[in-house]
Short mmCIF file of C-alpha atoms in Angstrom, two decimals:
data_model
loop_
_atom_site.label_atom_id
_atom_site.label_comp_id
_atom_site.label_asym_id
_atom_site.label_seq_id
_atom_site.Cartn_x
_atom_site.Cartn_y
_atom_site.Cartn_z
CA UNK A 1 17.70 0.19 27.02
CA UNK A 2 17.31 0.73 30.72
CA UNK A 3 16.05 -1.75 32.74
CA UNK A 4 14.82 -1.39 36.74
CA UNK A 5 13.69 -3.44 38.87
CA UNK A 6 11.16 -3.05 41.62
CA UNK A 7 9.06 -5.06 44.22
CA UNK A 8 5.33 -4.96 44.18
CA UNK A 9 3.25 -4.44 47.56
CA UNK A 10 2.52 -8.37 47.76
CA UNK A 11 6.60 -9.14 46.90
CA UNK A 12 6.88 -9.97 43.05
CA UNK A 13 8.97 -8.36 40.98
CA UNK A 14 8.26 -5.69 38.36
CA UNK A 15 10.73 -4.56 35.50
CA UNK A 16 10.85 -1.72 33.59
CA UNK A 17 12.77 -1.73 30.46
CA UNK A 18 12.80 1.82 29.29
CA UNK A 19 14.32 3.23 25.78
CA UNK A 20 15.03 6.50 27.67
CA UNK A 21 18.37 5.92 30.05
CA UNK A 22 16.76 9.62 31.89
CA UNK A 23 13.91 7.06 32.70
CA UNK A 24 12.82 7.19 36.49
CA UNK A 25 10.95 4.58 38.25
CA UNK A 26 10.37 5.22 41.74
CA UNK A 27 7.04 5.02 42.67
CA UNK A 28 5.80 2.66 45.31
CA UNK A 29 3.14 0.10 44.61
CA UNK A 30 1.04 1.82 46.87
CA UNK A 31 -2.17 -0.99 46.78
CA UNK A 32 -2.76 -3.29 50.00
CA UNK A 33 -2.64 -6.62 48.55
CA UNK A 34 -3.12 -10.06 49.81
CA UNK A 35 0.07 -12.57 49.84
CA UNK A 36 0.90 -14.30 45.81
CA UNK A 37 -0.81 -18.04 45.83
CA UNK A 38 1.19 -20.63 46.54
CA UNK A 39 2.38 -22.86 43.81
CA UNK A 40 0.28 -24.74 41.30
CA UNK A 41 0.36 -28.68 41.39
CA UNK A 42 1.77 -31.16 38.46
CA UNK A 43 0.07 -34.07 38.18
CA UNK A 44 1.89 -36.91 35.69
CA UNK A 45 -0.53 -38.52 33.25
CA UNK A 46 1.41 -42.03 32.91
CA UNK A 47 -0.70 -42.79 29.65
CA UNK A 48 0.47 -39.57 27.70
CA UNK A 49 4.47 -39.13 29.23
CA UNK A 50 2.67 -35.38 30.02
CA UNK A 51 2.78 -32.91 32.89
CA UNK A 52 -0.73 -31.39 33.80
CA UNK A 53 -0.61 -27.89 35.76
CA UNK A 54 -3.40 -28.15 38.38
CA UNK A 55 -4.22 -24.25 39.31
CA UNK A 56 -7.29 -23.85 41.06
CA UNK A 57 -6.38 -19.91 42.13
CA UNK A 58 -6.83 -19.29 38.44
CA UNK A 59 -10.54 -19.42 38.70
CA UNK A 60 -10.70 -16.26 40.36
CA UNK A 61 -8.31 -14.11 37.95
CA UNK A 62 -9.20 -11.07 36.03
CA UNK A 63 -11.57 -11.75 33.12
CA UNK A 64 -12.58 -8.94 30.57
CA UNK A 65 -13.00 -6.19 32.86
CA UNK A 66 -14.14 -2.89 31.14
CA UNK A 67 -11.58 -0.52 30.12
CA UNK A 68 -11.01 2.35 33.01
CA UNK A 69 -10.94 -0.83 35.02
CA UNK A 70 -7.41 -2.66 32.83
CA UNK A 71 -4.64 -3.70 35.46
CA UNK A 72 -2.23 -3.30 32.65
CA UNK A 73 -2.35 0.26 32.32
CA UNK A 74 -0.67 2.64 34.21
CA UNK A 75 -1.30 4.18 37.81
CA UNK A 76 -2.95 7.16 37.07
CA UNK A 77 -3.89 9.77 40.56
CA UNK A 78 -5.95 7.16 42.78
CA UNK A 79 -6.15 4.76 40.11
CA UNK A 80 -3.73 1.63 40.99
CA UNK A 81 -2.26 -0.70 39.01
CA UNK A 82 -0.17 -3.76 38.74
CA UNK A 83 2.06 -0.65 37.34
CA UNK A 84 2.97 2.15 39.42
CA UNK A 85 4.10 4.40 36.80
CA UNK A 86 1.82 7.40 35.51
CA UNK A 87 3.39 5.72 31.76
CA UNK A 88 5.90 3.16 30.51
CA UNK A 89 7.36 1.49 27.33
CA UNK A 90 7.64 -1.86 28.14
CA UNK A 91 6.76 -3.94 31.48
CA UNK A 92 7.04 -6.75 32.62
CA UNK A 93 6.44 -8.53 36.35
CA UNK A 94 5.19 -11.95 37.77
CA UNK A 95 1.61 -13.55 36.89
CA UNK A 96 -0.81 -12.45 39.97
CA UNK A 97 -2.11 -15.82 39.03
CA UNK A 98 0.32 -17.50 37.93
CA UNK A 99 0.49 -21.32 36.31
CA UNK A 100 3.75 -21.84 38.03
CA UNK A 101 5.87 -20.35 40.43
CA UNK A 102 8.27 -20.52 43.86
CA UNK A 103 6.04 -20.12 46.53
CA UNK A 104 6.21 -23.63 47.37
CA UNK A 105 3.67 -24.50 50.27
CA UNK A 106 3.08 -27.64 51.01
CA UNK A 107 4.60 -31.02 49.27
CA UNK A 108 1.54 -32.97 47.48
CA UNK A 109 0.50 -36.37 48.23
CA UNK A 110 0.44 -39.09 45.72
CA UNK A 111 -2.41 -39.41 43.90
CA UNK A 112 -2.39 -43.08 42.85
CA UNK A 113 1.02 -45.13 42.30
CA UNK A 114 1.02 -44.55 38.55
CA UNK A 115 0.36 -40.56 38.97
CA UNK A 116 3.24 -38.81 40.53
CA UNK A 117 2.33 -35.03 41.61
CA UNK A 118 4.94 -32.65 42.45
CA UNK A 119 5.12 -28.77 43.27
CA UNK A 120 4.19 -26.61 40.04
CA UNK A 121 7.48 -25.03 40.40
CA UNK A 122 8.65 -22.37 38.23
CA UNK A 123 7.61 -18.81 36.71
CA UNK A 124 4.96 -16.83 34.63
CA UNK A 125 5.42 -13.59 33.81
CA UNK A 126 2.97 -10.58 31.99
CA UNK A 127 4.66 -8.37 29.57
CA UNK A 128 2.97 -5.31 28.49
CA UNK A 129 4.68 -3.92 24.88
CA UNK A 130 2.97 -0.05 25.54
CA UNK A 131 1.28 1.75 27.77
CA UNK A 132 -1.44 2.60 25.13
CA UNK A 133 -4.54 0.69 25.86
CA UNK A 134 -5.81 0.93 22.25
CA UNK A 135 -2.74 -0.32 20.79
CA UNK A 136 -1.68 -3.42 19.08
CA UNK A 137 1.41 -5.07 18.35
CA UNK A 138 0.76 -4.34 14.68
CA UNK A 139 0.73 -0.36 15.68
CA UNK A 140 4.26 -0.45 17.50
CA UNK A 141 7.28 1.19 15.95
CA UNK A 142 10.15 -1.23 14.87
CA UNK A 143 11.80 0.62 18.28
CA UNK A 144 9.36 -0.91 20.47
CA UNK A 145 9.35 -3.84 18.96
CA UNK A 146 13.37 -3.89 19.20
CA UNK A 147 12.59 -2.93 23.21
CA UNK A 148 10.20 -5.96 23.46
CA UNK A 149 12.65 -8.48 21.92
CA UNK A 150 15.56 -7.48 24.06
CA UNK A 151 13.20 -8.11 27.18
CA UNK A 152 12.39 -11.17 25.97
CA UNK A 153 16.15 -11.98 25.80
CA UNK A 154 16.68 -10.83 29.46
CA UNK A 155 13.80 -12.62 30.47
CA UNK A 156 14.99 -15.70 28.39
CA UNK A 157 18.46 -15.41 30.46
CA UNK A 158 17.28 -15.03 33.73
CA UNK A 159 14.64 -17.45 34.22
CA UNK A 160 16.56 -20.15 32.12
CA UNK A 161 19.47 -19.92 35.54
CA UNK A 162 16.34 -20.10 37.76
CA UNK A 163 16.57 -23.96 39.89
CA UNK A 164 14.44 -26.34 38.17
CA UNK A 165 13.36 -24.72 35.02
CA UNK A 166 13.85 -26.63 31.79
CA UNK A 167 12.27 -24.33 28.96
CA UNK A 168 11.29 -21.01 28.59
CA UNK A 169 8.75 -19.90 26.28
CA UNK A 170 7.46 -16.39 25.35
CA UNK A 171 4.21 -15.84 23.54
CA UNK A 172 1.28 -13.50 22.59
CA UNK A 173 -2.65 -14.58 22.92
CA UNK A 174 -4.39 -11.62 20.80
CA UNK A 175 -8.58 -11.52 20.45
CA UNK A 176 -10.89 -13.19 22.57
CA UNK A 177 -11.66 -15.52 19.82
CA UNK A 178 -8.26 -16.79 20.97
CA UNK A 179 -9.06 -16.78 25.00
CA UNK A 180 -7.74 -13.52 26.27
CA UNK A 181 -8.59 -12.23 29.92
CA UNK A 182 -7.32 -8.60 29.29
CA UNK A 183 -7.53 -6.66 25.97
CA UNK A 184 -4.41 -4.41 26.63
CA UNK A 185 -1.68 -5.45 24.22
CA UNK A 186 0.35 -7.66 26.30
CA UNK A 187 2.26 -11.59 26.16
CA UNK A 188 3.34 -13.77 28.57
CA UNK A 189 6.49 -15.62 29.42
CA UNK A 190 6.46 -19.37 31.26
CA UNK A 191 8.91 -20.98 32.46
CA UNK A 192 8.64 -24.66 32.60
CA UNK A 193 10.02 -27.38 35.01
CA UNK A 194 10.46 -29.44 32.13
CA UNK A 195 10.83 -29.82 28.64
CA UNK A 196 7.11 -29.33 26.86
CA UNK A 197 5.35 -32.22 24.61
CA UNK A 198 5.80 -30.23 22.08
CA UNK A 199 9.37 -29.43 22.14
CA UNK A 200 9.91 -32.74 23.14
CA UNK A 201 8.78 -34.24 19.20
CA UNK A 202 10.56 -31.54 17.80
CA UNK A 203 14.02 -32.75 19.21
CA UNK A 204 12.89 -36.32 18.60
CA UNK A 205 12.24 -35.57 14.95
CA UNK A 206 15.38 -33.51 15.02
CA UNK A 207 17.67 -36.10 16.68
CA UNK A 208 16.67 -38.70 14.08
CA UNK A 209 17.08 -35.96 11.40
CA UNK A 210 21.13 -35.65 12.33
CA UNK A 211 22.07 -39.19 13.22
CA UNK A 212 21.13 -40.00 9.79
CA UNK A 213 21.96 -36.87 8.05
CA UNK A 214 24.50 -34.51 9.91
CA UNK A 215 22.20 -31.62 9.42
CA UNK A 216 20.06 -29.39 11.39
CA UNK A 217 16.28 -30.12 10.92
CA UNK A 218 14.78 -26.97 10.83
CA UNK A 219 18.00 -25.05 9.12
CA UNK A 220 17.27 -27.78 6.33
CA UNK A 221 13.59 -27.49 5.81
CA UNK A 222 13.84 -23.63 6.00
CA UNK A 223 16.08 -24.00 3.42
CA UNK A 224 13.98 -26.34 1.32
CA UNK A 225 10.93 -23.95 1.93
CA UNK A 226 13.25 -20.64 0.23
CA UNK A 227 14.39 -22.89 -2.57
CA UNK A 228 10.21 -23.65 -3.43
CA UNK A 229 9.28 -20.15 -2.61
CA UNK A 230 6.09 -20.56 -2.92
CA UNK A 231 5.39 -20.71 0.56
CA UNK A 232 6.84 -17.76 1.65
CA UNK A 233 5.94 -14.69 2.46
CA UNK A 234 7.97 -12.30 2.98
CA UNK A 235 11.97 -12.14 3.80
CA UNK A 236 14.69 -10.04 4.39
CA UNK A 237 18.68 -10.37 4.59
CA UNK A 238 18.08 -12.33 7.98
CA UNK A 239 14.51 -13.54 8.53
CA UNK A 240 12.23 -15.57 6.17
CA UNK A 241 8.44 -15.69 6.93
CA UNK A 242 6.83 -18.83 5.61
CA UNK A 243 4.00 -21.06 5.71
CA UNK A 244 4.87 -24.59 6.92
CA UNK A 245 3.71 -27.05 3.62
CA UNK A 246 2.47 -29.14 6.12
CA UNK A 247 0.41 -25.85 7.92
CA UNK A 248 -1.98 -26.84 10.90
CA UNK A 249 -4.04 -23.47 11.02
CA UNK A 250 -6.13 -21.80 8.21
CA UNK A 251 -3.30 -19.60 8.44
CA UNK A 252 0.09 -20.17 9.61
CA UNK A 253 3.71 -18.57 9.13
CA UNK A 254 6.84 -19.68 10.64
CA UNK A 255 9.28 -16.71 11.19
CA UNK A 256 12.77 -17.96 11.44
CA UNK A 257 16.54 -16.58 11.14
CA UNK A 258 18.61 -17.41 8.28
CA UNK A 259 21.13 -18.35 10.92
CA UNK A 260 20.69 -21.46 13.51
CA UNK A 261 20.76 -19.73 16.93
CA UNK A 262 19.10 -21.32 19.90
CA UNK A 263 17.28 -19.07 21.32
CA UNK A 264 16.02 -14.98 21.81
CA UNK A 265 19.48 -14.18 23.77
CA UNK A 266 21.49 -16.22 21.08
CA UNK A 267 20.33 -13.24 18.02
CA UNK A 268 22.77 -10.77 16.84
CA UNK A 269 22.14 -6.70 16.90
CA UNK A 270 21.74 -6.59 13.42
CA UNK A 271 18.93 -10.09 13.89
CA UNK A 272 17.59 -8.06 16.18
CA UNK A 273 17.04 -5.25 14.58
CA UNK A 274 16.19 -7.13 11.20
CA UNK A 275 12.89 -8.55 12.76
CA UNK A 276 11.20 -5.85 13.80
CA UNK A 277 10.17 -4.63 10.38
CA UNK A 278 9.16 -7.67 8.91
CA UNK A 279 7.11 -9.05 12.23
CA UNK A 280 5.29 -6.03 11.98
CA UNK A 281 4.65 -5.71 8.09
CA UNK A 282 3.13 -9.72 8.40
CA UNK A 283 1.19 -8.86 11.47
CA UNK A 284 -0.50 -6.19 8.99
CA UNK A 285 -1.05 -8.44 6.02
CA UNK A 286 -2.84 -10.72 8.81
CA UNK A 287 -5.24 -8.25 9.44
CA UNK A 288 -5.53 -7.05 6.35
CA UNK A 289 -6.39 -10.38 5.06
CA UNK A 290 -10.45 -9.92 6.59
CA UNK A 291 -10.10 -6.06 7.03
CA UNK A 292 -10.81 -6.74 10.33
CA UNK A 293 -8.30 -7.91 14.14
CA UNK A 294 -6.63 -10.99 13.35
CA UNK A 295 -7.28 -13.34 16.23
CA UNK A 296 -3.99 -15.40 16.68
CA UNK A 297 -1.00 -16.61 18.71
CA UNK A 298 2.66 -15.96 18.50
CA UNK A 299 4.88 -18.61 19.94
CA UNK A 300 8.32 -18.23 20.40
CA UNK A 301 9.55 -21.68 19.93
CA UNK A 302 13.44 -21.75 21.86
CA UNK A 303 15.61 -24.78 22.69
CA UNK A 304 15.83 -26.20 26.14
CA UNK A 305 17.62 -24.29 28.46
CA UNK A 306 19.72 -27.25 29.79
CA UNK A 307 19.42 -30.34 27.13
CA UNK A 308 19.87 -30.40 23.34
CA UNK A 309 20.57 -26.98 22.31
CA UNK A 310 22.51 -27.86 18.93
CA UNK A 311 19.11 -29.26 17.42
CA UNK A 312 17.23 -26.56 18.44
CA UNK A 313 16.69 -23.42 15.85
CA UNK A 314 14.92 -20.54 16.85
CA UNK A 315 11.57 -19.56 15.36
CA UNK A 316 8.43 -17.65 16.01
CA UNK A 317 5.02 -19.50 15.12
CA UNK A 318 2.42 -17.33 14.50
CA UNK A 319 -1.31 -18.86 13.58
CA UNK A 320 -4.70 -18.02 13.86
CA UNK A 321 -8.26 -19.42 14.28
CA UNK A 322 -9.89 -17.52 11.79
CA UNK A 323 -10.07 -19.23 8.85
CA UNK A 324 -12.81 -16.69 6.89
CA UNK A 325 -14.33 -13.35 7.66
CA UNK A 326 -17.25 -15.17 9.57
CA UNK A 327 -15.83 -18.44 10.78
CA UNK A 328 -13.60 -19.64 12.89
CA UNK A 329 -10.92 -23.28 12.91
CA UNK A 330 -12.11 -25.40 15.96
CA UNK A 331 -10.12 -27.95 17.56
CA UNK A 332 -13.15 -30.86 17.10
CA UNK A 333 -12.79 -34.29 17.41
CA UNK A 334 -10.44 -35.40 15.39
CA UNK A 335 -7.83 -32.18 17.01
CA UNK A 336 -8.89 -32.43 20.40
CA UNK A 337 -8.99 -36.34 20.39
CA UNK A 338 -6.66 -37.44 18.36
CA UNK A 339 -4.24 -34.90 17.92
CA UNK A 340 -4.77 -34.78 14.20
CA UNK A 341 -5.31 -31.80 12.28
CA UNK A 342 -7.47 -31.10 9.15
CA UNK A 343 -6.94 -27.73 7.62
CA UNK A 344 -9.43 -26.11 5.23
CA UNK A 345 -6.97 -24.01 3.63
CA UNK A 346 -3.81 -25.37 1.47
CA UNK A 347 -0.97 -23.80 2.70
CA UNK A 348 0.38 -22.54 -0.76
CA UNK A 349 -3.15 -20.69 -0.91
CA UNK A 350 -2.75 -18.95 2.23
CA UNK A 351 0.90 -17.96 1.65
CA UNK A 352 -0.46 -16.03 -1.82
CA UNK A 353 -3.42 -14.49 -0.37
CA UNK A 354 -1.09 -13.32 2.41
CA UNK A 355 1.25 -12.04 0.04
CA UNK A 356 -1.66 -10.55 -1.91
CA UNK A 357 -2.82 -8.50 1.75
#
């Protein structure tokens, strides 16, 4: 993989991570745009132990625009981009409107004495996975997909040395059931200046998990969850794909190594190259379960960059919305006020009619 980096006309940085080392990327960002915003604000919520982004420059960002009008393709003639290349395998470059960043302006006031604010400081990134409009993950070749992990690993690396920045996390929003803004296949990488909520429980659950057993939390449910097997998916010499027992969404599957790494950076070539087939066969099965898009969300869930690696164990969640052909899992009352989720679907059910897909 070749990777080269280049500055856009307003100053962020663009990468190209090509699978041909022949690969040349020299053209100019030749658009006249106006300076990045400055950074978002963090407001403390004293009642919750949360951060709160505050990112009014969002408003304005792209939303749905038709397709000869997609920022994520490539500049084609007079057509300009947030690419400059006439084609690419994988991109990626800072948020135009981004949750978190640098550009520091001004230091915030306090808001009252129980609500410390502070600068939003730290990074979001796009990353496109093809140049093909029309695509999908689920279409890439296990190449691509090897291409896209790697430059999540680099991406992993080098915002995890960045000042400040406590977790990284890498994920894909797919459908606009889910929320997209742009339909070309793309994720997005954020890089926090602190350690998330829910990364935070995890580590709690897994710190009481070894002081009173020895073990690693997740190695040991994964474990548990092969031994039942009736939960799981699919597998292969180094990845199992399962649905948690205790499964939030209609539909659910943790994808985890058989080996406890940390994080992206932390796999081994042959991890590596191990994942790409089975991602993609269990993307497939997801939308083959409705013969139609699966709406869902792929979150890369990675340890801390600076705090508590060892309980930490790599694993990718992917869940959807869509809990039948016509209807779709809302986060009502009891979700979006009280944190608790009701699923409609036993997980052992949704693990044998994905198998069944």
């Amino acid at each position: 993989m070749k990777r080269t980096a280049i500055d856009l006309a307003d100053g962020r940085e663009l990468i190209y991570f090509d699978e041909d080392d022949a690969a040349v990327r020299d053209q100019p960002d030749r658009r006249d745009l106006p300076p990045p915003p400055p950074a978002s604000q963090l407001r403390y919520d004293p009642l919750t132990d949360e951060w709160v982004a505050v990112a009014v420059h969002r408003q304005t960002r792209t939303f749905l625009p038709p397709a000869n009008e997609c920022p994520l393709d490539p500049s084609v003639g007079d057509r300009l981009t947030e690419i400059p290349a006439p084609d690419y395998d994988v991109v990626v470059f800072e948020n135009r409107f981004p949750s978190l960043s640098g550009r520091v302006a001004d230091e915030p006031g306090e808001i009252t004495p129980f609500t410390p604010v502070r600068p939003g400081v730290g990074r979001c990134e796009v990353v496109c996975f093809t140049s093909d409009h029309n695509a999908s993950f689920a279409s890439l070749p296990p190449r691509r997909v090897r291409t896209v992990l790697d430059a999540l690993a680099d991406r992993t690396e080098v915002l995890g040395e960045l000042p400040g920045v406590e977790q990284v996390f890498c994920f894909e929003n797919r459908g606009v059931e889910i929320g997209v803004t742009l339909h070309h296949p793309h994720g997005q990488i954020y890089a926090y200046p602190f350690v998330t909520p829910r990364t935070r429980a995890l580590l709690a659950a897994a710190r009481r998990h070894a002081e009173r057993t020895g073990g690693n939390l997740y190695a040991d449910v994964l474990a548990a969850e092969r031994a039942a097997g009736d939960r799981v998916v699919t597998e292969n010499e180094h990845w199992t794909a399962f649905v948690p027992a205790a499964a939030r969404w209609p539909f659910e599957v943790h994808v985890a190594p058989r080996r406890v790494v940390p994080d992206i950076p932390a796999l081994a070539d042959d991890e590596r190259e191990a994942f790409g087939p089975l991602y993609l066969d269990l993307l497939r099965r997801f939308d083959g379960l409705f013969d139609m898009p699966m709406p869902y969300i792929a979150a890369w869930h990675q340890a801390p960059v600076r705090i508590d690696r060892e309980l930490g164990h790599l694993h990718l969640q992917l869940f959807s919305i869509r809990r039948a052909k016509d209807k779709l899992k809302y986060l009502a009352g009891s979700e979006s006020g009280m944190g608790v989720f009701i699923n409609d679907i036993a997980p052992e059910r949704a693990a044998e009619l994905l198998r069944a897909a």
